[in-house]
Amino acid sequence: MAIIIKNPQQIEKMRHAGQLVKGAFDLLEEVVAEGITTRELDETVVKFLKKNGATPSFKNYRGFPKSVCISVNEEVVHGIPGIRKLANGDIVSIDIGAYIGGFHGDAARTFAVGEIDPEAQRLMDVTKQSFFEGIKFAKSGCFLYQISAAIQDYVESHGFSVVRALIGHGIGAALHEDPEIPNFRQKNRGPRLRPGMTLAIEPMVNAGTYEVDFLDDDWTVVTADGKPSAHYENTVLITDGEPEILTM
C-alpha cells in the first residue's frame, strides 16, 4: 500500500477542487425537486463545473457514460443519469467529482424529494452522522480502520446496515488512490494516519440487508432486498489536529 502524502501546494489545489464540488451541491439544493430528470441534474453540474474551469471526474472514468452518479431509492451508487423524473417521496443520492489543477475533489449527498417517509429521513440522517462518527478518528496517530469500525458501529446501533461490496478510497492526482477505506470493521488496525493524507470517506447505508446486486448496465448498484439506501461522502485531509473536510 503506497499512500501519497500531499504537500501544501497540492493540498491547496485539492481545496480548490473540493470547493467546486461543494458549490455544485449548493446549486443542487435549489433544483432537486419533483419532476426534474436525473439527466437535467447531471447537466446542471456539468455546466457549473465547466463554468469554473473544472471537468467532471467521473465522465468516461472506466467507461462511465455520464458525469455525475445519481442513484434513486434502492439504487446504492453509480446510477446513470437519464430520463427518469424524480417523484415526491424519493430519496436521491448524488456523487460528484471535480478535476482541476491536476487534482480531484469527491463528495456525495442524499437529498429528499418533497415529503419523504420518516424512516427514509432517519436513514439519511444516520448515514450522514456515521461519516462524522468515523472522522473522529481521522487524526494523525490514529489508524485507518478505526474510522471503519466507528462507521459500522454507529450505523448498526440504529438498525441499518453498511454496504460491504463498495468502499471509500484515497484521492489526489488520481481519483482512486491507496488506501482502500472500508466502512466496516477489519481484522487489523490498518495504516497509521499521517498529516497530508487525503481520503474520500463514504458510508453507503442500507435500510435492510447490506447485500447488493449489480444491474445489467454494469454500473448501477441496488440493494438486494429493494429497500432504500443512502450515501454520504467527503474528501478529508489529515492534519496535525482536527481533520479538514475539503468538500464542505
JSON list of C-alpha atoms in Angstrom, two decimals:
[
{"chain": "A", "resi": 1, "resn": "MET", "atom": "CA", "xyz": [0.00, 0.00, 0.00]},
{"chain": "A", "resi": 2, "resn": "ALA", "atom": "CA", "xyz": [1.54, 3.28, -1.14]},
{"chain": "A", "resi": 3, "resn": "ILE", "atom": "CA", "xyz": [-0.33, 6.19, 0.42]},
{"chain": "A", "resi": 4, "resn": "ILE", "atom": "CA", "xyz": [0.68, 9.51, -1.16]},
{"chain": "A", "resi": 5, "resn": "ILE", "atom": "CA", "xyz": [1.36, 12.38, 1.24]},
{"chain": "A", "resi": 6, "resn": "LYS", "atom": "CA", "xyz": [0.34, 15.72, -0.28]},
{"chain": "A", "resi": 7, "resn": "ASN", "atom": "CA", "xyz": [2.49, 18.84, 0.07]},
{"chain": "A", "resi": 8, "resn": "PRO", "atom": "CA", "xyz": [0.98, 22.28, 0.86]},
{"chain": "A", "resi": 9, "resn": "GLN", "atom": "CA", "xyz": [0.75, 23.27, -2.81]},
{"chain": "A", "resi": 10, "resn": "GLN", "atom": "CA", "xyz": [-1.04, 20.06, -3.71]},
{"chain": "A", "resi": 11, "resn": "ILE", "atom": "CA", "xyz": [-3.37, 20.43, -0.75]},
{"chain": "A", "resi": 12, "resn": "GLU", "atom": "CA", "xyz": [-4.32, 23.92, -1.89]},
{"chain": "A", "resi": 13, "resn": "LYS", "atom": "CA", "xyz": [-5.23, 22.55, -5.31]},
{"chain": "A", "resi": 14, "resn": "MET", "atom": "CA", "xyz": [-7.37, 19.88, -3.65]},
{"chain": "A", "resi": 15, "resn": "ARG", "atom": "CA", "xyz": [-9.11, 22.57, -1.58]},
{"chain": "A", "resi": 16, "resn": "HIS", "atom": "CA", "xyz": [-9.99, 24.32, -4.84]},
{"chain": "A", "resi": 17, "resn": "ALA", "atom": "CA", "xyz": [-11.39, 21.13, -6.36]},
{"chain": "A", "resi": 18, "resn": "GLY", "atom": "CA", "xyz": [-13.27, 20.36, -3.16]},
{"chain": "A", "resi": 19, "resn": "GLN", "atom": "CA", "xyz": [-14.88, 23.79, -3.01]},
{"chain": "A", "resi": 20, "resn": "LEU", "atom": "CA", "xyz": [-16.14, 23.38, -6.57]},
{"chain": "A", "resi": 21, "resn": "VAL", "atom": "CA", "xyz": [-17.78, 20.12, -5.54]},
{"chain": "A", "resi": 22, "resn": "LYS", "atom": "CA", "xyz": [-19.37, 21.95, -2.62]},
{"chain": "A", "resi": 23, "resn": "GLY", "atom": "CA", "xyz": [-20.56, 24.69, -4.98]},
{"chain": "A", "resi": 24, "resn": "ALA", "atom": "CA", "xyz": [-22.20, 22.10, -7.22]},
{"chain": "A", "resi": 25, "resn": "PHE", "atom": "CA", "xyz": [-24.08, 20.68, -4.24]},
{"chain": "A", "resi": 26, "resn": "ASP", "atom": "CA", "xyz": [-25.16, 24.15, -3.16]},
{"chain": "A", "resi": 27, "resn": "LEU", "atom": "CA", "xyz": [-26.66, 24.55, -6.62]},
{"chain": "A", "resi": 28, "resn": "LEU", "atom": "CA", "xyz": [-28.40, 21.18, -6.47]},
{"chain": "A", "resi": 29, "resn": "GLU", "atom": "CA", "xyz": [-30.03, 22.13, -3.16]},
{"chain": "A", "resi": 30, "resn": "GLU", "atom": "CA", "xyz": [-32.00, 24.67, -5.19]},
{"chain": "A", "resi": 31, "resn": "VAL", "atom": "CA", "xyz": [-33.01, 22.42, -8.09]},
{"chain": "A", "resi": 32, "resn": "VAL", "atom": "CA", "xyz": [-33.62, 18.91, -6.71]},
{"chain": "A", "resi": 33, "resn": "ALA", "atom": "CA", "xyz": [-37.41, 18.68, -6.83]},
{"chain": "A", "resi": 34, "resn": "GLU", "atom": "CA", "xyz": [-40.29, 16.56, -8.03]},
{"chain": "A", "resi": 35, "resn": "GLY", "atom": "CA", "xyz": [-40.41, 16.39, -11.83]},
{"chain": "A", "resi": 36, "resn": "ILE", "atom": "CA", "xyz": [-36.78, 17.10, -12.65]},
{"chain": "A", "resi": 37, "resn": "THR", "atom": "CA", "xyz": [-34.95, 14.35, -14.55]},
{"chain": "A", "resi": 38, "resn": "THR", "atom": "CA", "xyz": [-31.69, 12.84, -13.42]},
{"chain": "A", "resi": 39, "resn": "ARG", "atom": "CA", "xyz": [-30.24, 13.90, -16.78]},
{"chain": "A", "resi": 40, "resn": "GLU", "atom": "CA", "xyz": [-31.11, 17.53, -16.02]},
{"chain": "A", "resi": 41, "resn": "LEU", "atom": "CA", "xyz": [-29.31, 17.25, -12.67]},
{"chain": "A", "resi": 42, "resn": "ASP", "atom": "CA", "xyz": [-26.25, 15.84, -14.44]},
{"chain": "A", "resi": 43, "resn": "GLU", "atom": "CA", "xyz": [-26.31, 18.69, -16.97]},
{"chain": "A", "resi": 44, "resn": "THR", "atom": "CA", "xyz": [-26.65, 21.28, -14.18]},
{"chain": "A", "resi": 45, "resn": "VAL", "atom": "CA", "xyz": [-23.49, 20.01, -12.50]},
{"chain": "A", "resi": 46, "resn": "VAL", "atom": "CA", "xyz": [-21.53, 19.78, -15.76]},
{"chain": "A", "resi": 47, "resn": "LYS", "atom": "CA", "xyz": [-22.42, 23.37, -16.68]},
{"chain": "A", "resi": 48, "resn": "PHE", "atom": "CA", "xyz": [-21.35, 24.63, -13.24]},
{"chain": "A", "resi": 49, "resn": "LEU", "atom": "CA", "xyz": [-18.02, 22.79, -13.27]},
{"chain": "A", "resi": 50, "resn": "LYS", "atom": "CA", "xyz": [-17.14, 23.88, -16.80]},
{"chain": "A", "resi": 51, "resn": "LYS", "atom": "CA", "xyz": [-18.05, 27.48, -15.97]},
{"chain": "A", "resi": 52, "resn": "ASN", "atom": "CA", "xyz": [-15.48, 27.30, -13.17]},
{"chain": "A", "resi": 53, "resn": "GLY", "atom": "CA", "xyz": [-12.74, 25.70, -15.24]},
{"chain": "A", "resi": 54, "resn": "ALA", "atom": "CA", "xyz": [-13.12, 22.16, -13.92]},
{"chain": "A", "resi": 55, "resn": "THR", "atom": "CA", "xyz": [-14.01, 18.88, -15.58]},
{"chain": "A", "resi": 56, "resn": "PRO", "atom": "CA", "xyz": [-16.21, 16.11, -14.12]},
{"chain": "A", "resi": 57, "resn": "SER", "atom": "CA", "xyz": [-14.02, 13.40, -12.61]},
{"chain": "A", "resi": 58, "resn": "PHE", "atom": "CA", "xyz": [-16.41, 10.58, -13.49]},
{"chain": "A", "resi": 59, "resn": "LYS", "atom": "CA", "xyz": [-17.04, 11.25, -17.19]},
{"chain": "A", "resi": 60, "resn": "ASN", "atom": "CA", "xyz": [-15.67, 8.23, -19.09]},
{"chain": "A", "resi": 61, "resn": "TYR", "atom": "CA", "xyz": [-13.89, 7.02, -15.91]},
{"chain": "A", "resi": 62, "resn": "ARG", "atom": "CA", "xyz": [-13.55, 3.28, -16.51]},
{"chain": "A", "resi": 63, "resn": "GLY", "atom": "CA", "xyz": [-16.25, 3.79, -19.14]},
{"chain": "A", "resi": 64, "resn": "PHE", "atom": "CA", "xyz": [-18.88, 5.53, -17.01]},
{"chain": "A", "resi": 65, "resn": "PRO", "atom": "CA", "xyz": [-21.10, 7.25, -19.62]},
{"chain": "A", "resi": 66, "resn": "LYS", "atom": "CA", "xyz": [-22.18, 10.37, -17.71]},
{"chain": "A", "resi": 67, "resn": "SER", "atom": "CA", "xyz": [-20.59, 12.98, -15.43]},
{"chain": "A", "resi": 68, "resn": "VAL", "atom": "CA", "xyz": [-22.48, 12.51, -12.15]},
{"chain": "A", "resi": 69, "resn": "CYS", "atom": "CA", "xyz": [-23.62, 9.35, -10.38]},
{"chain": "A", "resi": 70, "resn": "ILE", "atom": "CA", "xyz": [-27.33, 9.71, -9.49]},
{"chain": "A", "resi": 71, "resn": "SER", "atom": "CA", "xyz": [-28.99, 6.87, -7.58]},
{"chain": "A", "resi": 72, "resn": "VAL", "atom": "CA", "xyz": [-32.67, 6.84, -6.56]},
{"chain": "A", "resi": 73, "resn": "ASN", "atom": "CA", "xyz": [-34.25, 4.95, -3.65]},
{"chain": "A", "resi": 74, "resn": "GLU", "atom": "CA", "xyz": [-32.98, 1.32, -3.75]},
{"chain": "A", "resi": 75, "resn": "GLU", "atom": "CA", "xyz": [-30.10, 2.32, -6.02]},
{"chain": "A", "resi": 76, "resn": "VAL", "atom": "CA", "xyz": [-26.99, 2.47, -3.82]},
{"chain": "A", "resi": 77, "resn": "VAL", "atom": "CA", "xyz": [-24.41, 4.11, -6.11]},
{"chain": "A", "resi": 78, "resn": "HIS", "atom": "CA", "xyz": [-23.31, 4.58, -9.74]},
{"chain": "A", "resi": 79, "resn": "GLY", "atom": "CA", "xyz": [-26.77, 5.29, -11.12]},
{"chain": "A", "resi": 80, "resn": "ILE", "atom": "CA", "xyz": [-26.58, 6.57, -14.70]},
{"chain": "A", "resi": 81, "resn": "PRO", "atom": "CA", "xyz": [-28.48, 9.83, -15.30]},
{"chain": "A", "resi": 82, "resn": "GLY", "atom": "CA", "xyz": [-31.28, 9.61, -17.84]},
{"chain": "A", "resi": 83, "resn": "ILE", "atom": "CA", "xyz": [-34.95, 10.39, -18.45]},
{"chain": "A", "resi": 84, "resn": "ARG", "atom": "CA", "xyz": [-36.18, 9.28, -15.03]},
{"chain": "A", "resi": 85, "resn": "LYS", "atom": "CA", "xyz": [-38.11, 12.03, -13.27]},
{"chain": "A", "resi": 86, "resn": "LEU", "atom": "CA", "xyz": [-37.81, 12.41, -9.52]},
{"chain": "A", "resi": 87, "resn": "ALA", "atom": "CA", "xyz": [-41.07, 11.82, -7.68]},
{"chain": "A", "resi": 88, "resn": "ASN", "atom": "CA", "xyz": [-42.43, 13.03, -4.37]},
{"chain": "A", "resi": 89, "resn": "GLY", "atom": "CA", "xyz": [-41.13, 10.72, -1.63]},
{"chain": "A", "resi": 90, "resn": "ASP", "atom": "CA", "xyz": [-37.95, 9.69, -3.45]},
{"chain": "A", "resi": 91, "resn": "ILE", "atom": "CA", "xyz": [-34.53, 9.91, -1.91]},
{"chain": "A", "resi": 92, "resn": "VAL", "atom": "CA", "xyz": [-31.73, 10.54, -4.40]},
{"chain": "A", "resi": 93, "resn": "SER", "atom": "CA", "xyz": [-28.01, 10.03, -3.80]},
{"chain": "A", "resi": 94, "resn": "ILE", "atom": "CA", "xyz": [-25.75, 12.23, -5.92]},
{"chain": "A", "resi": 95, "resn": "ASP", "atom": "CA", "xyz": [-21.99, 11.65, -6.19]},
{"chain": "A", "resi": 96, "resn": "ILE", "atom": "CA", "xyz": [-19.88, 14.41, -7.75]},
{"chain": "A", "resi": 97, "resn": "GLY", "atom": "CA", "xyz": [-16.19, 14.57, -8.64]},
{"chain": "A", "resi": 98, "resn": "ALA", "atom": "CA", "xyz": [-14.37, 17.68, -9.90]},
{"chain": "A", "resi": 99, "resn": "TYR", "atom": "CA", "xyz": [-10.93, 17.73, -11.50]},
{"chain": "A", "resi": 100, "resn": "ILE", "atom": "CA", "xyz": [-8.96, 20.97, -11.74]},
{"chain": "A", "resi": 101, "resn": "GLY", "atom": "CA", "xyz": [-5.27, 21.88, -11.49]},
{"chain": "A", "resi": 102, "resn": "GLY", "atom": "CA", "xyz": [-4.29, 18.22, -11.66]},
{"chain": "A", "resi": 103, "resn": "PHE", "atom": "CA", "xyz": [-6.29, 17.12, -8.59]},
{"chain": "A", "resi": 104, "resn": "HIS", "atom": "CA", "xyz": [-9.71, 15.74, -7.72]},
{"chain": "A", "resi": 105, "resn": "GLY", "atom": "CA", "xyz": [-12.39, 16.52, -5.18]},
{"chain": "A", "resi": 106, "resn": "ASP", "atom": "CA", "xyz": [-15.12, 13.94, -4.48]},
{"chain": "A", "resi": 107, "resn": "ALA", "atom": "CA", "xyz": [-18.26, 14.02, -2.35]},
{"chain": "A", "resi": 108, "resn": "ALA", "atom": "CA", "xyz": [-21.79, 12.60, -2.18]},
{"chain": "A", "resi": 109, "resn": "ARG", "atom": "CA", "xyz": [-25.07, 13.69, -0.63]},
{"chain": "A", "resi": 110, "resn": "THR", "atom": "CA", "xyz": [-28.53, 12.15, -0.38]},
{"chain": "A", "resi": 111, "resn": "PHE", "atom": "CA", "xyz": [-31.46, 14.51, -0.98]},
{"chain": "A", "resi": 112, "resn": "ALA", "atom": "CA", "xyz": [-35.13, 14.20, -0.08]},
{"chain": "A", "resi": 113, "resn": "VAL", "atom": "CA", "xyz": [-37.64, 14.88, -2.85]},
{"chain": "A", "resi": 114, "resn": "GLY", "atom": "CA", "xyz": [-40.76, 16.52, -1.44]},
{"chain": "A", "resi": 115, "resn": "GLU", "atom": "CA", "xyz": [-42.28, 14.77, 1.58]},
{"chain": "A", "resi": 116, "resn": "ILE", "atom": "CA", "xyz": [-40.45, 11.56, 2.39]},
{"chain": "A", "resi": 117, "resn": "ASP", "atom": "CA", "xyz": [-41.16, 8.70, 4.76]},
{"chain": "A", "resi": 118, "resn": "PRO", "atom": "CA", "xyz": [-39.86, 9.32, 8.32]},
{"chain": "A", "resi": 119, "resn": "GLU", "atom": "CA", "xyz": [-37.84, 6.11, 8.15]},
{"chain": "A", "resi": 120, "resn": "ALA", "atom": "CA", "xyz": [-36.18, 7.30, 4.94]},
{"chain": "A", "resi": 121, "resn": "GLN", "atom": "CA", "xyz": [-35.29, 10.55, 6.69]},
{"chain": "A", "resi": 122, "resn": "ARG", "atom": "CA", "xyz": [-33.82, 8.58, 9.59]},
{"chain": "A", "resi": 123, "resn": "LEU", "atom": "CA", "xyz": [-31.76, 6.54, 7.11]},
{"chain": "A", "resi": 124, "resn": "MET", "atom": "CA", "xyz": [-30.38, 9.73, 5.58]},
{"chain": "A", "resi": 125, "resn": "ASP", "atom": "CA", "xyz": [-29.62, 11.24, 8.98]},
{"chain": "A", "resi": 126, "resn": "VAL", "atom": "CA", "xyz": [-27.84, 8.14, 10.28]},
{"chain": "A", "resi": 127, "resn": "THR", "atom": "CA", "xyz": [-25.80, 7.83, 7.09]},
{"chain": "A", "resi": 128, "resn": "LYS", "atom": "CA", "xyz": [-24.61, 11.42, 7.34]},
{"chain": "A", "resi": 129, "resn": "GLN", "atom": "CA", "xyz": [-23.83, 11.18, 11.05]},
{"chain": "A", "resi": 130, "resn": "SER", "atom": "CA", "xyz": [-21.94, 7.91, 10.56]},
{"chain": "A", "resi": 131, "resn": "PHE", "atom": "CA", "xyz": [-19.45, 9.86, 8.45]},
{"chain": "A", "resi": 132, "resn": "PHE", "atom": "CA", "xyz": [-18.89, 12.30, 11.31]},
{"chain": "A", "resi": 133, "resn": "GLU", "atom": "CA", "xyz": [-18.59, 9.45, 13.82]},
{"chain": "A", "resi": 134, "resn": "GLY", "atom": "CA", "xyz": [-15.91, 7.94, 11.59]},
{"chain": "A", "resi": 135, "resn": "ILE", "atom": "CA", "xyz": [-13.83, 11.08, 11.17]},
{"chain": "A", "resi": 136, "resn": "LYS", "atom": "CA", "xyz": [-13.49, 11.44, 14.93]},
{"chain": "A", "resi": 137, "resn": "PHE", "atom": "CA", "xyz": [-10.60, 9.04, 14.23]},
{"chain": "A", "resi": 138, "resn": "ALA", "atom": "CA", "xyz": [-9.34, 10.82, 11.09]},
{"chain": "A", "resi": 139, "resn": "LYS", "atom": "CA", "xyz": [-6.39, 12.23, 13.01]},
{"chain": "A", "resi": 140, "resn": "SER", "atom": "CA", "xyz": [-2.65, 11.88, 12.86]},
{"chain": "A", "resi": 141, "resn": "GLY", "atom": "CA", "xyz": [-1.61, 8.92, 15.00]},
{"chain": "A", "resi": 142, "resn": "CYS", "atom": "CA", "xyz": [-4.92, 7.09, 14.72]},
{"chain": "A", "resi": 143, "resn": "PHE", "atom": "CA", "xyz": [-5.31, 4.05, 12.50]},
{"chain": "A", "resi": 144, "resn": "LEU", "atom": "CA", "xyz": [-7.35, 3.95, 9.30]},
{"chain": "A", "resi": 145, "resn": "TYR", "atom": "CA", "xyz": [-9.65, 1.12, 10.29]},
{"chain": "A", "resi": 146, "resn": "GLN", "atom": "CA", "xyz": [-10.71, 2.90, 13.47]},
{"chain": "A", "resi": 147, "resn": "ILE", "atom": "CA", "xyz": [-12.71, 5.06, 11.05]},
{"chain": "A", "resi": 148, "resn": "SER", "atom": "CA", "xyz": [-14.21, 1.93, 9.50]},
{"chain": "A", "resi": 149, "resn": "ALA", "atom": "CA", "xyz": [-15.23, 0.44, 12.83]},
{"chain": "A", "resi": 150, "resn": "ALA", "atom": "CA", "xyz": [-16.79, 3.67, 14.09]},
{"chain": "A", "resi": 151, "resn": "ILE", "atom": "CA", "xyz": [-18.95, 3.95, 10.97]},
{"chain": "A", "resi": 152, "resn": "GLN", "atom": "CA", "xyz": [-20.21, 0.38, 11.24]},
{"chain": "A", "resi": 153, "resn": "ASP", "atom": "CA", "xyz": [-20.87, 0.59, 14.98]},
{"chain": "A", "resi": 154, "resn": "TYR", "atom": "CA", "xyz": [-22.93, 3.77, 14.61]},
{"chain": "A", "resi": 155, "resn": "VAL", "atom": "CA", "xyz": [-24.94, 2.51, 11.65]},
{"chain": "A", "resi": 156, "resn": "GLU", "atom": "CA", "xyz": [-25.75, -0.85, 13.18]},
{"chain": "A", "resi": 157, "resn": "SER", "atom": "CA", "xyz": [-26.67, 0.69, 16.51]},
{"chain": "A", "resi": 158, "resn": "HIS", "atom": "CA", "xyz": [-29.53, 2.36, 14.62]},
{"chain": "A", "resi": 159, "resn": "GLY", "atom": "CA", "xyz": [-30.74, -0.83, 12.94]},
{"chain": "A", "resi": 160, "resn": "PHE", "atom": "CA", "xyz": [-29.30, -0.21, 9.48]},
{"chain": "A", "resi": 161, "resn": "SER", "atom": "CA", "xyz": [-26.54, -1.99, 7.56]},
{"chain": "A", "resi": 162, "resn": "VAL", "atom": "CA", "xyz": [-23.29, -0.90, 5.92]},
{"chain": "A", "resi": 163, "resn": "VAL", "atom": "CA", "xyz": [-22.60, -1.97, 2.34]},
{"chain": "A", "resi": 164, "resn": "ARG", "atom": "CA", "xyz": [-19.60, -4.31, 2.17]},
{"chain": "A", "resi": 165, "resn": "ALA", "atom": "CA", "xyz": [-19.14, -4.59, -1.61]},
{"chain": "A", "resi": 166, "resn": "LEU", "atom": "CA", "xyz": [-18.19, -0.91, -2.06]},
{"chain": "A", "resi": 167, "resn": "ILE", "atom": "CA", "xyz": [-15.72, 1.19, -0.08]},
{"chain": "A", "resi": 168, "resn": "GLY", "atom": "CA", "xyz": [-14.03, 4.56, 0.17]},
{"chain": "A", "resi": 169, "resn": "HIS", "atom": "CA", "xyz": [-10.57, 5.40, -1.13]},
{"chain": "A", "resi": 170, "resn": "GLY", "atom": "CA", "xyz": [-7.59, 7.68, -1.13]},
{"chain": "A", "resi": 171, "resn": "ILE", "atom": "CA", "xyz": [-7.77, 10.59, -3.56]},
{"chain": "A", "resi": 172, "resn": "GLY", "atom": "CA", "xyz": [-5.45, 13.15, -5.11]},
{"chain": "A", "resi": 173, "resn": "ALA", "atom": "CA", "xyz": [-3.98, 13.42, -8.58]},
{"chain": "A", "resi": 174, "resn": "ALA", "atom": "CA", "xyz": [-5.82, 10.16, -9.23]},
{"chain": "A", "resi": 175, "resn": "LEU", "atom": "CA", "xyz": [-9.50, 9.75, -8.42]},
{"chain": "A", "resi": 176, "resn": "HIS", "atom": "CA", "xyz": [-8.81, 6.46, -6.65]},
{"chain": "A", "resi": 177, "resn": "GLU", "atom": "CA", "xyz": [-5.53, 6.09, -4.74]},
{"chain": "A", "resi": 178, "resn": "ASP", "atom": "CA", "xyz": [-4.42, 3.96, -1.82]},
{"chain": "A", "resi": 179, "resn": "PRO", "atom": "CA", "xyz": [-5.69, 3.29, 0.75]},
{"chain": "A", "resi": 180, "resn": "GLU", "atom": "CA", "xyz": [-8.96, 1.43, 0.36]},
{"chain": "A", "resi": 181, "resn": "ILE", "atom": "CA", "xyz": [-11.33, 2.53, 3.13]},
{"chain": "A", "resi": 182, "resn": "PRO", "atom": "CA", "xyz": [-13.97, 0.00, 4.20]},
{"chain": "A", "resi": 183, "resn": "ASN", "atom": "CA", "xyz": [-16.98, 1.26, 6.12]},
{"chain": "A", "resi": 184, "resn": "PHE", "atom": "CA", "xyz": [-16.97, -1.81, 8.35]},
{"chain": "A", "resi": 185, "resn": "ARG", "atom": "CA", "xyz": [-14.68, -3.33, 10.98]},
{"chain": "A", "resi": 186, "resn": "GLN", "atom": "CA", "xyz": [-11.45, -5.05, 9.86]},
{"chain": "A", "resi": 187, "resn": "LYS", "atom": "CA", "xyz": [-9.28, -7.70, 11.50]},
{"chain": "A", "resi": 188, "resn": "ASN", "atom": "CA", "xyz": [-6.35, -5.30, 11.93]},
{"chain": "A", "resi": 189, "resn": "ARG", "atom": "CA", "xyz": [-5.89, -1.59, 12.54]},
{"chain": "A", "resi": 190, "resn": "GLY", "atom": "CA", "xyz": [-4.67, -0.65, 9.08]},
{"chain": "A", "resi": 191, "resn": "PRO", "atom": "CA", "xyz": [-2.07, 2.02, 8.34]},
{"chain": "A", "resi": 192, "resn": "ARG", "atom": "CA", "xyz": [-1.32, 4.79, 10.82]},
{"chain": "A", "resi": 193, "resn": "LEU", "atom": "CA", "xyz": [-2.69, 8.13, 9.65]},
{"chain": "A", "resi": 194, "resn": "ARG", "atom": "CA", "xyz": [-0.27, 10.96, 8.91]},
{"chain": "A", "resi": 195, "resn": "PRO", "atom": "CA", "xyz": [-0.68, 14.65, 8.04]},
{"chain": "A", "resi": 196, "resn": "GLY", "atom": "CA", "xyz": [-1.04, 15.19, 4.30]},
{"chain": "A", "resi": 197, "resn": "MET", "atom": "CA", "xyz": [-3.08, 12.07, 3.62]},
{"chain": "A", "resi": 198, "resn": "THR", "atom": "CA", "xyz": [-6.29, 12.78, 1.68]},
{"chain": "A", "resi": 199, "resn": "LEU", "atom": "CA", "xyz": [-9.17, 10.33, 1.99]},
{"chain": "A", "resi": 200, "resn": "ALA", "atom": "CA", "xyz": [-12.60, 10.01, 0.35]},
{"chain": "A", "resi": 201, "resn": "ILE", "atom": "CA", "xyz": [-14.65, 8.58, 3.21]},
{"chain": "A", "resi": 202, "resn": "GLU", "atom": "CA", "xyz": [-18.10, 7.49, 2.05]},
{"chain": "A", "resi": 203, "resn": "PRO", "atom": "CA", "xyz": [-20.56, 5.44, 4.09]},
{"chain": "A", "resi": 204, "resn": "MET", "atom": "CA", "xyz": [-23.20, 3.68, 1.96]},
{"chain": "A", "resi": 205, "resn": "VAL", "atom": "CA", "xyz": [-26.00, 2.57, 4.26]},
{"chain": "A", "resi": 206, "resn": "ASN", "atom": "CA", "xyz": [-28.98, 0.32, 3.52]},
{"chain": "A", "resi": 207, "resn": "ALA", "atom": "CA", "xyz": [-32.31, 0.19, 5.31]},
{"chain": "A", "resi": 208, "resn": "GLY", "atom": "CA", "xyz": [-32.31, -3.61, 5.07]},
{"chain": "A", "resi": 209, "resn": "THR", "atom": "CA", "xyz": [-29.61, -6.12, 4.17]},
{"chain": "A", "resi": 210, "resn": "TYR", "atom": "CA", "xyz": [-26.10, -4.96, 3.35]},
{"chain": "A", "resi": 211, "resn": "GLU", "atom": "CA", "xyz": [-26.11, -7.21, 0.30]},
{"chain": "A", "resi": 212, "resn": "VAL", "atom": "CA", "xyz": [-26.29, -5.59, -3.15]},
{"chain": "A", "resi": 213, "resn": "ASP", "atom": "CA", "xyz": [-26.81, -6.54, -6.78]},
{"chain": "A", "resi": 214, "resn": "PHE", "atom": "CA", "xyz": [-25.35, -5.06, -9.96]},
{"chain": "A", "resi": 215, "resn": "LEU", "atom": "CA", "xyz": [-27.75, -4.22, -12.78]},
{"chain": "A", "resi": 216, "resn": "ASP", "atom": "CA", "xyz": [-27.24, -5.19, -16.41]},
{"chain": "A", "resi": 217, "resn": "ASP", "atom": "CA", "xyz": [-25.92, -1.72, -17.28]},
{"chain": "A", "resi": 218, "resn": "ASP", "atom": "CA", "xyz": [-22.73, -2.84, -15.46]},
{"chain": "A", "resi": 219, "resn": "TRP", "atom": "CA", "xyz": [-22.82, 0.26, -13.26]},
{"chain": "A", "resi": 220, "resn": "THR", "atom": "CA", "xyz": [-25.92, 0.71, -11.15]},
{"chain": "A", "resi": 221, "resn": "VAL", "atom": "CA", "xyz": [-25.72, -1.00, -7.75]},
{"chain": "A", "resi": 222, "resn": "VAL", "atom": "CA", "xyz": [-29.03, -1.74, -5.98]},
{"chain": "A", "resi": 223, "resn": "THR", "atom": "CA", "xyz": [-29.98, -3.19, -2.62]},
{"chain": "A", "resi": 224, "resn": "ALA", "atom": "CA", "xyz": [-30.63, -6.94, -2.84]},
{"chain": "A", "resi": 225, "resn": "ASP", "atom": "CA", "xyz": [-33.95, -6.59, -0.98]},
{"chain": "A", "resi": 226, "resn": "GLY", "atom": "CA", "xyz": [-35.21, -3.48, -2.78]},
{"chain": "A", "resi": 227, "resn": "LYS", "atom": "CA", "xyz": [-35.15, -1.32, 0.36]},
{"chain": "A", "resi": 228, "resn": "PRO", "atom": "CA", "xyz": [-33.74, 2.22, 0.15]},
{"chain": "A", "resi": 229, "resn": "SER", "atom": "CA", "xyz": [-30.09, 3.21, 0.53]},
{"chain": "A", "resi": 230, "resn": "ALA", "atom": "CA", "xyz": [-28.32, 6.47, 1.38]},
{"chain": "A", "resi": 231, "resn": "HIS", "atom": "CA", "xyz": [-24.81, 7.76, 0.64]},
{"chain": "A", "resi": 232, "resn": "TYR", "atom": "CA", "xyz": [-22.71, 10.48, 2.25]},
{"chain": "A", "resi": 233, "resn": "GLU", "atom": "CA", "xyz": [-19.12, 11.31, 1.31]},
{"chain": "A", "resi": 234, "resn": "ASN", "atom": "CA", "xyz": [-16.47, 13.99, 1.71]},
{"chain": "A", "resi": 235, "resn": "THR", "atom": "CA", "xyz": [-12.82, 14.42, 0.80]},
{"chain": "A", "resi": 236, "resn": "VAL", "atom": "CA", "xyz": [-10.92, 14.67, 4.09]},
{"chain": "A", "resi": 237, "resn": "LEU", "atom": "CA", "xyz": [-7.40, 15.94, 4.81]},
{"chain": "A", "resi": 238, "resn": "ILE", "atom": "CA", "xyz": [-5.45, 14.51, 7.73]},
{"chain": "A", "resi": 239, "resn": "THR", "atom": "CA", "xyz": [-3.71, 17.32, 9.62]},
{"chain": "A", "resi": 240, "resn": "ASP", "atom": "CA", "xyz": [-1.72, 17.74, 12.83]},
{"chain": "A", "resi": 241, "resn": "GLY", "atom": "CA", "xyz": [-5.04, 18.44, 14.58]},
{"chain": "A", "resi": 242, "resn": "GLU", "atom": "CA", "xyz": [-8.66, 18.02, 13.59]},
{"chain": "A", "resi": 243, "resn": "PRO", "atom": "CA", "xyz": [-9.38, 16.68, 10.08]},
{"chain": "A", "resi": 244, "resn": "GLU", "atom": "CA", "xyz": [-10.17, 19.26, 7.39]},
{"chain": "A", "resi": 245, "resn": "ILE", "atom": "CA", "xyz": [-13.15, 18.47, 5.19]},
{"chain": "A", "resi": 246, "resn": "LEU", "atom": "CA", "xyz": [-12.19, 19.80, 1.76]},
{"chain": "A", "resi": 247, "resn": "THR", "atom": "CA", "xyz": [-15.66, 19.43, 0.26]},
{"chain": "A", "resi": 248, "resn": "MET", "atom": "CA", "xyz": [-17.59, 21.42, 2.89]}
]
